[in-house]
Tab-separated table of C-alpha atoms and ligand atoms in Angstrom:
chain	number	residue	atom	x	y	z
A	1	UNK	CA	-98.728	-9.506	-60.104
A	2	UNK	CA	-96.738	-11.183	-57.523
A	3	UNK	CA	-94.324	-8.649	-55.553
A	4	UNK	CA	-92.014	-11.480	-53.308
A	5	UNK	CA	-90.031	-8.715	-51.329
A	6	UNK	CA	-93.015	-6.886	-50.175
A	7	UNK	CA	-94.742	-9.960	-49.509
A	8	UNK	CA	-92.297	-10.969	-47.363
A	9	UNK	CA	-91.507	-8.028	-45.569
A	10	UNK	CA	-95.540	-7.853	-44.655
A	11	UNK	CA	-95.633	-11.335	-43.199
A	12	UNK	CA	-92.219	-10.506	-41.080
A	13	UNK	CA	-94.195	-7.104	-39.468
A	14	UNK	CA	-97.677	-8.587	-39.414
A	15	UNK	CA	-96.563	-12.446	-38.350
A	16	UNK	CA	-93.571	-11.924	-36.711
A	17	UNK	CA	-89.450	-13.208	-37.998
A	18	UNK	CA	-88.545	-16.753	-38.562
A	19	UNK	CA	-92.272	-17.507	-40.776
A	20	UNK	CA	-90.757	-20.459	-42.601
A	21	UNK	CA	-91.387	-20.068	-46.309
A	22	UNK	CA	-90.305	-22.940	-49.039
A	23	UNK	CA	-87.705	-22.436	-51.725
A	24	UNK	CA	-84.878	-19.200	-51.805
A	25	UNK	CA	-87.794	-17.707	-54.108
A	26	UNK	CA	-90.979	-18.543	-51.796
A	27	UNK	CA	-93.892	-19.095	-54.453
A	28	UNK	CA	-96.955	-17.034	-53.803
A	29	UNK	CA	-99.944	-19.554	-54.727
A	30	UNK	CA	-103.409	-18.257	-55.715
A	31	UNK	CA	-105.476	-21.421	-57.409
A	32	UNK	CA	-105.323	-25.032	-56.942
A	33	UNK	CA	-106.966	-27.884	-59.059
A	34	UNK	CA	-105.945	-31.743	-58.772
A	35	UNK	CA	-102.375	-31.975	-58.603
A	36	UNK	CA	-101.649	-28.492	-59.858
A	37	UNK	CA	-101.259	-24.842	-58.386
A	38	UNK	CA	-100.444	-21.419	-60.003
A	39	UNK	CA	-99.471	-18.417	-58.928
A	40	UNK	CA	-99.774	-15.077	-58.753
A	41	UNK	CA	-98.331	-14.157	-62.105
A	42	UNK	CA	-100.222	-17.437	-63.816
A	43	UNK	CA	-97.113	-20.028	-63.397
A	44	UNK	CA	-98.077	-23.344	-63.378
A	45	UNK	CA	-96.480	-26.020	-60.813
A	46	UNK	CA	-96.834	-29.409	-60.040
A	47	UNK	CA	-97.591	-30.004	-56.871
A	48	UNK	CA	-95.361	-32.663	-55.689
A	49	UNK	CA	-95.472	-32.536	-52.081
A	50	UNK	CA	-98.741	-31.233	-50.488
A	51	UNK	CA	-100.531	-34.056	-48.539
A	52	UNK	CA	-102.990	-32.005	-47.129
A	53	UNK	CA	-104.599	-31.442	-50.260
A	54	UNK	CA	-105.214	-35.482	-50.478
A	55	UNK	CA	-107.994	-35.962	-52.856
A	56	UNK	CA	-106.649	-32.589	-54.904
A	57	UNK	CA	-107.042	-29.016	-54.519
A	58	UNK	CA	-109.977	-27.515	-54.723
A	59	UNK	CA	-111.897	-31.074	-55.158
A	60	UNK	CA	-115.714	-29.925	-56.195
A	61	UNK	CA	-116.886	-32.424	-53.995
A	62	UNK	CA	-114.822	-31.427	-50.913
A	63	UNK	CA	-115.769	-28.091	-52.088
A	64	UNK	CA	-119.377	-28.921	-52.141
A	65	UNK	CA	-119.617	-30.671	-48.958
A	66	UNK	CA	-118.033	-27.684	-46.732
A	67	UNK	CA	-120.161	-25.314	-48.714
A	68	UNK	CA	-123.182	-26.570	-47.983
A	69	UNK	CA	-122.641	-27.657	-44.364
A	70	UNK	CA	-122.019	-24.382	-43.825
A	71	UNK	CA	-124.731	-22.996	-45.231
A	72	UNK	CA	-126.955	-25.067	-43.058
A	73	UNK	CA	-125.405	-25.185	-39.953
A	74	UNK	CA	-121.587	-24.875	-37.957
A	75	UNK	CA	-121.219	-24.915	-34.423
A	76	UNK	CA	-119.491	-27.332	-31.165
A	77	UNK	CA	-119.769	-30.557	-30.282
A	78	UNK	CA	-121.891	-29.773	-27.243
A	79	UNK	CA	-125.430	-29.925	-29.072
A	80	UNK	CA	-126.325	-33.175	-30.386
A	81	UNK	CA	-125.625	-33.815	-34.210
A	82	UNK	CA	-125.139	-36.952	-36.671
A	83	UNK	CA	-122.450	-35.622	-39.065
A	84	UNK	CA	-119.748	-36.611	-36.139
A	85	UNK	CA	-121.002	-40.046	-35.357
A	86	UNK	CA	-121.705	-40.841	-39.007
A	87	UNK	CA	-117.947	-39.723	-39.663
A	88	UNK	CA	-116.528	-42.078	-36.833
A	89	UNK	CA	-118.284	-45.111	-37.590
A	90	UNK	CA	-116.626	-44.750	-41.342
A	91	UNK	CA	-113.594	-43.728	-40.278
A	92	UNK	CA	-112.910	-46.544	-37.205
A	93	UNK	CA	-114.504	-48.968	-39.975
A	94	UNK	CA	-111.477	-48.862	-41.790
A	95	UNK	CA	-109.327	-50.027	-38.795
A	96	UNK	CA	-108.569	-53.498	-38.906
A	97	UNK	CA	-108.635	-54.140	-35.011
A	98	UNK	CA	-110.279	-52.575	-32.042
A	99	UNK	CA	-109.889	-48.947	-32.343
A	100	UNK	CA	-113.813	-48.052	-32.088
A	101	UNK	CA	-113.993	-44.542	-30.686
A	102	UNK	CA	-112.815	-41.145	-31.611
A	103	UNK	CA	-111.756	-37.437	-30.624
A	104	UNK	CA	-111.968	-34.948	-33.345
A	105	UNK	CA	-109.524	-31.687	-32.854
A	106	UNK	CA	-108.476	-29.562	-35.291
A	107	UNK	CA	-104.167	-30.286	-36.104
A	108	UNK	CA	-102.372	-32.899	-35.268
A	109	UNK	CA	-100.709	-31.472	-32.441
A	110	UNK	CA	-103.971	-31.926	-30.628
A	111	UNK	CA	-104.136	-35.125	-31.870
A	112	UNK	CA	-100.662	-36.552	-30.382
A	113	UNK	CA	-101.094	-34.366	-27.330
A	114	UNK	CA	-104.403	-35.907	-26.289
A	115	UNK	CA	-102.799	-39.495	-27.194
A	116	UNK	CA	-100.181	-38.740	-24.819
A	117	UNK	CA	-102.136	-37.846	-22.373
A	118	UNK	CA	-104.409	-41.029	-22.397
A	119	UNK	CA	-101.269	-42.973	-22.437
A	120	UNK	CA	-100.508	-41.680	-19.106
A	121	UNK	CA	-103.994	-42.135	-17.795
A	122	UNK	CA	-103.700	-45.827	-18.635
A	123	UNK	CA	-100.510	-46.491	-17.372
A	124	UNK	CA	-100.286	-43.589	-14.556
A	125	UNK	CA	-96.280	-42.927	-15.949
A	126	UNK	CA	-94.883	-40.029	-17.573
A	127	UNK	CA	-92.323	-41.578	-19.779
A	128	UNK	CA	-92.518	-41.423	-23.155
A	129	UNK	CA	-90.079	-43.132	-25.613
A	130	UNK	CA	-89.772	-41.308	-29.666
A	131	UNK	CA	-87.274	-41.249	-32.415
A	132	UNK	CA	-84.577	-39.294	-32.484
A	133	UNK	CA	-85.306	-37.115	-35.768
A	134	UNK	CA	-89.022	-36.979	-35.713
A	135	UNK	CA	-91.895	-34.288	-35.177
A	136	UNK	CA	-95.432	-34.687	-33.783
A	137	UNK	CA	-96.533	-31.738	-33.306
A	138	UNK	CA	-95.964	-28.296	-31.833
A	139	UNK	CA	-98.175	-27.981	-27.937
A	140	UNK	CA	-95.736	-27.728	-24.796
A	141	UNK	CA	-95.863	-31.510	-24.663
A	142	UNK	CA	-95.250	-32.680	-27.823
A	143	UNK	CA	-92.714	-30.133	-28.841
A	144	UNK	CA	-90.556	-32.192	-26.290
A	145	UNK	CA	-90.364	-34.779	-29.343
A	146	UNK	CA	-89.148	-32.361	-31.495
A	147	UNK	CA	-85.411	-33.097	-32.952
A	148	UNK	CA	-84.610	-29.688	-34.168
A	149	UNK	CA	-85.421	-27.263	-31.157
A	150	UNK	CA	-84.174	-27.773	-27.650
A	151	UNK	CA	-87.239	-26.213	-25.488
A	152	UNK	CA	-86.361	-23.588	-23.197
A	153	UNK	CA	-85.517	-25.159	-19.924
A	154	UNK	CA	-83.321	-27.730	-21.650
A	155	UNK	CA	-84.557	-31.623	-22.737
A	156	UNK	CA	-86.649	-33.093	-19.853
A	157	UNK	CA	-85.717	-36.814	-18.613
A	158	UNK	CA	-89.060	-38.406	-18.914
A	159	UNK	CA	-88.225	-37.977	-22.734
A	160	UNK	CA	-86.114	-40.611	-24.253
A	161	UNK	CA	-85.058	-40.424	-27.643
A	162	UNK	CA	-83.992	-43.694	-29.553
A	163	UNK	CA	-81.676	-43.568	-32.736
A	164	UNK	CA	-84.460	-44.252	-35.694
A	165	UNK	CA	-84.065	-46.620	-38.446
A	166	UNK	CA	-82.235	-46.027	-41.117
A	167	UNK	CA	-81.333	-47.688	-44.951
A	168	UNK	CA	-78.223	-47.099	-45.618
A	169	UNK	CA	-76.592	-47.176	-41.919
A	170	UNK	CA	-79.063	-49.642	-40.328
A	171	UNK	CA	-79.365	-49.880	-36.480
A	172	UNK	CA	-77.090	-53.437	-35.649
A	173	UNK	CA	-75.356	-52.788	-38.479
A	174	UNK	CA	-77.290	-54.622	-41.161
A	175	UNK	CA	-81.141	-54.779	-42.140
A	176	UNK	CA	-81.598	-58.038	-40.850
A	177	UNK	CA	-80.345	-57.072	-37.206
A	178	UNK	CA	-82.200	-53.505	-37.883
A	179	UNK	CA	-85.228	-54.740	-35.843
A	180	UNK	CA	-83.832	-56.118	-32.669
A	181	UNK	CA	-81.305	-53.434	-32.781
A	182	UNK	CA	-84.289	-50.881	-32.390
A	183	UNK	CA	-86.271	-53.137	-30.004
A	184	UNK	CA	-82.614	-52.711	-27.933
A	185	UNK	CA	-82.995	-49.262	-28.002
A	186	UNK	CA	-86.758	-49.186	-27.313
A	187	UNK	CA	-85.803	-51.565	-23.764
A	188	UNK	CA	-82.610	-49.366	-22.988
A	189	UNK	CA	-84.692	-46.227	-22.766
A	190	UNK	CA	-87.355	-47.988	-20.739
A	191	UNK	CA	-85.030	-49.176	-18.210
A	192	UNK	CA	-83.362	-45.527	-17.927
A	193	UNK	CA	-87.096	-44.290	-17.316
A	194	UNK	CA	-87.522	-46.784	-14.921
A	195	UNK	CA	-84.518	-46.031	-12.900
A	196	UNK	CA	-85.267	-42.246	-13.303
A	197	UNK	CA	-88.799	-43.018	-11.270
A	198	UNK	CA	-90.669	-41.788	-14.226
A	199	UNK	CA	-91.606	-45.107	-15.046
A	200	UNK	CA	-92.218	-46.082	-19.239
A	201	UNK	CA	-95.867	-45.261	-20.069
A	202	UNK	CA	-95.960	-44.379	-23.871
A	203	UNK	CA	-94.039	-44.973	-27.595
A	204	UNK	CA	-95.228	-42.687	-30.154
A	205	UNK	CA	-94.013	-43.696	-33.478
A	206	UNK	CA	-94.836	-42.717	-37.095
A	207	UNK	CA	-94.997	-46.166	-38.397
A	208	UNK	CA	-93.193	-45.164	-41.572
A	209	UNK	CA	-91.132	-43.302	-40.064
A	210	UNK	CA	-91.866	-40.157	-42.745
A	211	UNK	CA	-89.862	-37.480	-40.661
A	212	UNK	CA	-86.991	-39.822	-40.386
A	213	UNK	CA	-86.469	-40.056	-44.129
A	214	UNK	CA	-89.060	-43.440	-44.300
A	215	UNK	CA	-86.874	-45.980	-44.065
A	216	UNK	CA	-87.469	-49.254	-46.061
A	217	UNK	CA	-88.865	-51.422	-43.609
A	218	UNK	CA	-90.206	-54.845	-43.627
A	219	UNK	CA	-93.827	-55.990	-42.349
A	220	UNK	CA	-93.135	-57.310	-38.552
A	221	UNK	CA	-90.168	-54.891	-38.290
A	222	UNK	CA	-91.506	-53.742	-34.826
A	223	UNK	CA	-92.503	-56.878	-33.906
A	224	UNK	CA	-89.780	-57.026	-31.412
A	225	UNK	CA	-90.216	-53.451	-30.212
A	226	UNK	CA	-93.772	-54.166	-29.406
A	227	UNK	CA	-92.969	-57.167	-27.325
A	228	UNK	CA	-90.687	-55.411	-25.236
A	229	UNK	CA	-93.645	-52.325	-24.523
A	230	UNK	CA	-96.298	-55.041	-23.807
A	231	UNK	CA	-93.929	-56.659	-21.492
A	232	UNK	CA	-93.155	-53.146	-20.097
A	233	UNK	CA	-97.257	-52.460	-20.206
A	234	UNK	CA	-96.569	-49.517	-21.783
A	235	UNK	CA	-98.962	-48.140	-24.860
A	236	UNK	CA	-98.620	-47.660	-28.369
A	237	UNK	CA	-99.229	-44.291	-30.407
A	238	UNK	CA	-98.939	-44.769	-34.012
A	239	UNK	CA	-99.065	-41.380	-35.647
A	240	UNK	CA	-100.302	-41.476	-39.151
A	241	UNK	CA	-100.546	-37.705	-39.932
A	242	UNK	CA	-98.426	-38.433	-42.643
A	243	UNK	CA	-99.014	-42.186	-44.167
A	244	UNK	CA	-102.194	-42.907	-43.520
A	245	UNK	CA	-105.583	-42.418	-45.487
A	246	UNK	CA	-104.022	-44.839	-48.182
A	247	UNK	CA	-101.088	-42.617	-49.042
A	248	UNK	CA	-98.767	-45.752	-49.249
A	249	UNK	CA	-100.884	-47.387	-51.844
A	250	UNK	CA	-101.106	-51.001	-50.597
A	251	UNK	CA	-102.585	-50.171	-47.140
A	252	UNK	CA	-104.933	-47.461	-45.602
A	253	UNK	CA	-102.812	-46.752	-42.499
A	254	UNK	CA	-98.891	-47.400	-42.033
A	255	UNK	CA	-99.434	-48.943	-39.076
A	256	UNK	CA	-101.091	-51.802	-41.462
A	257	UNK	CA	-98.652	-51.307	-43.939
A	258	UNK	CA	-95.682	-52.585	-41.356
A	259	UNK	CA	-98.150	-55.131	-39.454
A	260	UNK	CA	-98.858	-52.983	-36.221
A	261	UNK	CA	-101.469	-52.777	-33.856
A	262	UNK	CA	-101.540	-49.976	-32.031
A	263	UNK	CA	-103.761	-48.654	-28.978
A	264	UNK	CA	-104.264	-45.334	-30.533
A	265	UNK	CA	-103.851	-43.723	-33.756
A	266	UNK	CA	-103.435	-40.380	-34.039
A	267	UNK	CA	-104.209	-38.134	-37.599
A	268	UNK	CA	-104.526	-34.867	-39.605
A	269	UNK	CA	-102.948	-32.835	-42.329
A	270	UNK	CA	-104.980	-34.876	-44.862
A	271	UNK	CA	-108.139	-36.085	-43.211
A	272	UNK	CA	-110.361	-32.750	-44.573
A	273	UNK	CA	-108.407	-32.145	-47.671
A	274	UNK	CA	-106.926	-28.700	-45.820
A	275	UNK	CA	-109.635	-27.850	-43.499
A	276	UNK	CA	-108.581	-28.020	-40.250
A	277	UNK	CA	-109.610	-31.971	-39.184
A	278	UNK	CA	-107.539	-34.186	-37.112
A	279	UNK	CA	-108.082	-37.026	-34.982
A	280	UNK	CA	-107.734	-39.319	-32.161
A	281	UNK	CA	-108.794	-43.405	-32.815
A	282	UNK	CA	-108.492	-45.539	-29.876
A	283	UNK	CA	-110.094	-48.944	-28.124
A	284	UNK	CA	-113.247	-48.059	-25.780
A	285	UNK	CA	-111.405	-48.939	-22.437
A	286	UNK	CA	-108.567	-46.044	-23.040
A	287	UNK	CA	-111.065	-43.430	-24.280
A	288	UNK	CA	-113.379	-44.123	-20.956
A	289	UNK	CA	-110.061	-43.998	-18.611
A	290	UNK	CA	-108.891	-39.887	-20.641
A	291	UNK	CA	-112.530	-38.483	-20.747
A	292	UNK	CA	-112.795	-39.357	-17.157
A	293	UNK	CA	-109.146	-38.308	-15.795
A	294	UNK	CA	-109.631	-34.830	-18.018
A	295	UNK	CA	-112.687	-35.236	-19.602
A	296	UNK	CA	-111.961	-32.964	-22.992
A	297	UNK	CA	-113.868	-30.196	-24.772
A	298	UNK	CA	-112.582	-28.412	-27.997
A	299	UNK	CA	-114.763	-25.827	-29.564
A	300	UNK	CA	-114.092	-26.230	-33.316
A	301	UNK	CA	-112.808	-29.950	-33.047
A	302	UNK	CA	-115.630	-32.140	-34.882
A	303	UNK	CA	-117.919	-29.245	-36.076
A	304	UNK	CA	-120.414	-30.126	-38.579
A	305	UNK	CA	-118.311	-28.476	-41.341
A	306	UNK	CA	-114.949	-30.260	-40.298
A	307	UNK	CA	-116.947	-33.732	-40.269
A	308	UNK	CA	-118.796	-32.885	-43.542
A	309	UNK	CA	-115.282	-32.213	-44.556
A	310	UNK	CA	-113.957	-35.450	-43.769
A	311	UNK	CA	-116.879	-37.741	-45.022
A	312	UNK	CA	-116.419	-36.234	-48.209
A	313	UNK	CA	-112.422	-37.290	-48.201
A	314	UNK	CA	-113.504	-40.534	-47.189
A	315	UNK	CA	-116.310	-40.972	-50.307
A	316	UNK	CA	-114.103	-39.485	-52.751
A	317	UNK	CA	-110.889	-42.059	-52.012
A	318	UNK	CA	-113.237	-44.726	-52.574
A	319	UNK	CA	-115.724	-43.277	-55.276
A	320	UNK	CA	-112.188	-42.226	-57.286
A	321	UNK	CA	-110.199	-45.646	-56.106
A	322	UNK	CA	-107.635	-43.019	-55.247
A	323	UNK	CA	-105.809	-45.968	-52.803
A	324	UNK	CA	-105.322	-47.753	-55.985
A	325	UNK	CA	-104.649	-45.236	-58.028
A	326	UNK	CA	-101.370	-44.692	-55.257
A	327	UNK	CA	-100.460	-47.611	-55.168
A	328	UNK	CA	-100.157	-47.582	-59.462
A	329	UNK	CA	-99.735	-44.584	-60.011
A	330	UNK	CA	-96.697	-44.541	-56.955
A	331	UNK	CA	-95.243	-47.756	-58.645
A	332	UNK	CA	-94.647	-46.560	-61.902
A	333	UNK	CA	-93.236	-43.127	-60.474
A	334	UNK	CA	-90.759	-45.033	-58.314
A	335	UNK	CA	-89.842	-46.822	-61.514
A	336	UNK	CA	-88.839	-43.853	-63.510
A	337	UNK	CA	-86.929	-42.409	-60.681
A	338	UNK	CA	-85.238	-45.676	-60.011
A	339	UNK	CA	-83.882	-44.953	-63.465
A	340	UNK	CA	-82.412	-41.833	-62.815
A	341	UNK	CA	-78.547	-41.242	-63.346
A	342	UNK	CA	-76.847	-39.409	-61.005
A	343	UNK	CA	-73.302	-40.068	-58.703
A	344	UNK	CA	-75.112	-38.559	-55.736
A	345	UNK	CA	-78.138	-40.928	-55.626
A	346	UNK	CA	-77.554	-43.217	-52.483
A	347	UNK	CA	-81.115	-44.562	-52.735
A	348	UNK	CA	-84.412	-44.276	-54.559
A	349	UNK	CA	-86.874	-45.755	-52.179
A	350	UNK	CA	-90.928	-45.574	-51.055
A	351	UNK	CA	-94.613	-46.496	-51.336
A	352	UNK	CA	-97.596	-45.357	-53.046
A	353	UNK	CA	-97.471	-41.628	-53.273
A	354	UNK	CA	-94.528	-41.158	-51.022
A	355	UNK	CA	-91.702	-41.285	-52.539
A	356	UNK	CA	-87.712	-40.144	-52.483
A	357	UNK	CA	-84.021	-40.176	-53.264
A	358	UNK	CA	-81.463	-39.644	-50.823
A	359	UNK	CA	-78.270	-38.401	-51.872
A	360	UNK	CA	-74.922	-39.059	-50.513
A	361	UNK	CA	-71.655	-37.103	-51.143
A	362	UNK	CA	-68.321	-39.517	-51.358
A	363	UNK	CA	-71.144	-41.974	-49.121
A	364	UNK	CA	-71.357	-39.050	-46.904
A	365	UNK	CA	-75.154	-38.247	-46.711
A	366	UNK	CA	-74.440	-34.662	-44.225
A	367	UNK	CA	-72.239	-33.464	-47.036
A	368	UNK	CA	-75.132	-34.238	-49.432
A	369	UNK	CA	-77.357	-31.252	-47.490
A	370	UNK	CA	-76.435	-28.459	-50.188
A	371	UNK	CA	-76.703	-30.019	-52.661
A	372	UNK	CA	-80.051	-30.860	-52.354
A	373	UNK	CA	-81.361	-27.916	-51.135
A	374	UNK	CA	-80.371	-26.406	-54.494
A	375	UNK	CA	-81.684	-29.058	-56.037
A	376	UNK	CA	-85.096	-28.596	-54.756
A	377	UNK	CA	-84.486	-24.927	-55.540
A	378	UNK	CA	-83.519	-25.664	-58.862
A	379	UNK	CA	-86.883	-27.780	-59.416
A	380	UNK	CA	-89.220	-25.056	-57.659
A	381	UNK	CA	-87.516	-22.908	-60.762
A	382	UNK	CA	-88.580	-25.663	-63.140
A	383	UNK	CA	-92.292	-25.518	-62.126
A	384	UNK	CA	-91.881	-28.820	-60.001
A	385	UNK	CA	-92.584	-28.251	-55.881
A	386	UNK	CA	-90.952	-30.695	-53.198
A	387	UNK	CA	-88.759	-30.831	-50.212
A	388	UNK	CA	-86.072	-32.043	-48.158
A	389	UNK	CA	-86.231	-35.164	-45.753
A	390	UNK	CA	-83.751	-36.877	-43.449
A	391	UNK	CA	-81.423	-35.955	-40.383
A	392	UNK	CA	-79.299	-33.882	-42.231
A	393	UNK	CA	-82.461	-32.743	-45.238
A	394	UNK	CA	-80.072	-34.738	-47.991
A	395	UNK	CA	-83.270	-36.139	-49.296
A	396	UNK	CA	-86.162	-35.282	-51.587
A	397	UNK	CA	-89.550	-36.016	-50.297
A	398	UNK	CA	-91.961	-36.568	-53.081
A	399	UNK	CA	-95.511	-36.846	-51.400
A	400	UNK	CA	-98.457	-35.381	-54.439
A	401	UNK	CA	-102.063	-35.554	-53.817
A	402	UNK	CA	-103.604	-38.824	-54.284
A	403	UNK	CA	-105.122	-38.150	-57.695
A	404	UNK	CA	-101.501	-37.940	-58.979
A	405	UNK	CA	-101.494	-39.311	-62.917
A	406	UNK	CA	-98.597	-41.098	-65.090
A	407	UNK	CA	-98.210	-37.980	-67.365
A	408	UNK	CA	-97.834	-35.771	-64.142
A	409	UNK	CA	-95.357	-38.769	-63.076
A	410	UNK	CA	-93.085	-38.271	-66.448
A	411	UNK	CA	-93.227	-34.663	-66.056
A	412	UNK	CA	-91.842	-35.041	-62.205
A	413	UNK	CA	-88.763	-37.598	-63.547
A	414	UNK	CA	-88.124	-35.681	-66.494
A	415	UNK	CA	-87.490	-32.330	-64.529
A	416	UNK	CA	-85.980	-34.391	-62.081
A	417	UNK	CA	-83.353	-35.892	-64.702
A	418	UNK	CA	-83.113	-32.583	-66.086
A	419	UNK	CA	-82.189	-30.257	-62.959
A	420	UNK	CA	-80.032	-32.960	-61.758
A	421	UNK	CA	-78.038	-32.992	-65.357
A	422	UNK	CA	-77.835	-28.918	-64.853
A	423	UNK	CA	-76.395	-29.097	-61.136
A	424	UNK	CA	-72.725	-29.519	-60.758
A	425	UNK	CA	-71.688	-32.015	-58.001
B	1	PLP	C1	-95.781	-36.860	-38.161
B	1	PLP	C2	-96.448	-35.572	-37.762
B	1	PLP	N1	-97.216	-35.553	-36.660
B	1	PLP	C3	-97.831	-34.427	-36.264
B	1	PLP	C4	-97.691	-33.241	-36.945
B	1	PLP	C5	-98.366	-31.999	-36.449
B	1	PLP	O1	-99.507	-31.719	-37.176
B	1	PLP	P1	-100.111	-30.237	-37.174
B	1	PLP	O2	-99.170	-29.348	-37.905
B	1	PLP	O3	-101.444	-30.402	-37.850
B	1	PLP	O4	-100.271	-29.842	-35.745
B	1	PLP	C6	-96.908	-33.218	-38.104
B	1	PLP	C7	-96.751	-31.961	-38.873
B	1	PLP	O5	-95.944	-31.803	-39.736
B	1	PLP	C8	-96.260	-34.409	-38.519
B	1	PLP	O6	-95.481	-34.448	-39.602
């Protein structure tokens, strides 16, 4: 049986205060199968928002694949073996321009920090341009993207922050002027690093923008914003830890999906279906200029198990057509959601399986913050689990595993249209 308070009071002795937990009633989650989870007292939930589980919970094949690697063999990347050279010729295969080579780490933390870090052996500059409501990862250096926290020591200069894009109050005013209006931003922040003597070196970017609320974007959005780097010669990061492997349906990366090409990718949370896997992707010439500057060793980062991992997400989104089934199954959700009645839906907007509705208050989105949070509340109560999105978390983010169905898709509205009818405004 599930005992919350004592639960809770054991992780704040043994792991310290502040833990975050989901939902005013954290759930305590024993089993996981597809796109569902139960707890401790046998609850059933659907699982509406886990991405790191991309191919399912508990998928046999994932399953089977870890098990066995590790009863053959696990160790570092310093003895020769083929499960991390067979995993990076699959995985760079399904880049559509010249991102050949490969790091494996083990979060995505490690991930951006290393793509930092070649960015400023390319360009020999420290600056790095970011949104201004994003999150890349948690290490000393790319905690200084963070929105939320303010490091200790105050924001650094050789940090610029540029207002991100945004639906319903575009940048320039409009969505057509959207584009150039970032691109503005993008060449205002270069020229302050410039003047600073940091010089421009790097733009790390989500390319849809998932922290940020994902704004509806077109393809060739940052079209402008990438001639203004080139012309700077500064280098691109696109960080797909959250759309890529095929999440938005139509595309296997974001960076396709809004007509990008980047020098390095960076990704995680769903590359081992919640073993610890995550990635750097980059052209030959960058990855020869980091491993000489630092060169780079990380102990668990591409062990046979973590690789054997990752093939077998690879081979199951194909073998299952789970890309597809995202980009159906994800059409028909946003359909039923785009149905919903409600005076505090501002939007209903996103792709594949990631999905959400932003609320507004009187067209005030801040003011919408409460009531959302009790709204996910009120759906975690319902036996339907998602979360909060956008600069002020007036948003649901609706992000299943892949191998999200239509039935599970009815359920999800129905509670949906159901909570929202029970929630005064
Ligand atoms: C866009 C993005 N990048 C990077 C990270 C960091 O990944 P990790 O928690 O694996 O270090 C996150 C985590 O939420 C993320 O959302």
């Amino acid at each position: 049986m599930s005992d919350t308070p004592t639960l809770l009071q054991r992780r704040a002795r043994l792991l310290g205060p502040n833990m975050t937990t989901f939902y005013s009633d954290p759930v305590h989650i024993v089993r996981g199968k597809g796109a569902w989870l139960w707890d401790a007292d046998g609850n059933r939930y659907l699982d509406c928002y886990n991405n790191v589980p991309h191919v399912g919970h508990a998928h046999p094949k994932v399953v089977d694949a870890i098990t066995r690697q590790a009863a053959t063999l696990n160790t570092h990347t310093r003895y020769l073996h083929e499960g991390i050279l067979d995993y990076a010729e699959r995985l760079t295969g399904t880049m559509d321009h010249d991102l050949d080579t490969m790091i494996m780490v083990c979060t995505g933390s490690e991930a951006n920090d290393i793509a930092l870090r070649m960015g400023r052996a390319m360009t020999g500059k420290i600056g790095i341009i970011c949104s201004d409501n994003t999150y890349h990862g948690n290490t000393d250096l790319v905690s200084h993207m963070s929105a939320k926290r303010t490091p200790i020591g105050g924001p650094v200069d050789w940090v610029k922050k540029v207002p991100s894009p945004d639906t319903l109050s575009p940048l320039g005013g409009s969505a057509e002027a959207q584009a150039q209006a970032f691109a503005d931003e993008i060449q205002r922040a270069i020229d302050e690093l410039e003047a600073a003597g940091h010089g421009f070196g790097t733009l790390i970017l989500d390319p849809f923008f998932a922290n940020e609320g994902f704004p509806d974007l077109p393809q060739g959005f940052l079209d402008p914003t990438v001639a203004v780097v080139r012309r700077a010669g500064g280098i691109i990061i696109a960080d797909e830890v959250q759309p890529g492997f095929g999440r938005t349906g139509r595309h296997f990366w974001g960076h396709q999906r809004i007509g990008l090409a980047p020098d390095i990718v960076t990704m995680g949370k769903p590359m081992g279906n919640g073993h610890p896997v995550a990635a750097v992707v980059t052209r030959p010439e960058i990855m020869t200029e980091f491993r000489t500057r630092f060169g780079y060793f990380n102990t668990f980062g591409g062990n046979p198990v973590s690789a054997a991992a990752a093939m077998a997400v690879l081979e199951v989104l194909e073998e299952e057509k789970l890309v597809d089934n995202a980009r159906d199954t994800g059409d028909y959700a946003l359909g039923l959601l785009k149905e919903l009645d409600h005076p505090m839906i501002a939007d209903v907007r996103g792709a594949g399986m990631f999905l959400g509705v932003e609320f507004a208050k009187d067209g005030d989105t801040e003011a919408a913050a409460p009531f959302c949070a009790k709204l996910v509340d009120e759906m975690r109560n319902r036996g339907v689990l998602l979360h909060s999105v956008g600069r002020y978390y007036h948003g649901i983010k609706i992000r299943p595993p892949m191998c999200f169905d239509r039935a599970q898709a009815d359920m999800l509205a129905e509670t949906l249209d159901a909570a929202l009818k029970a929630m005064p405004v």
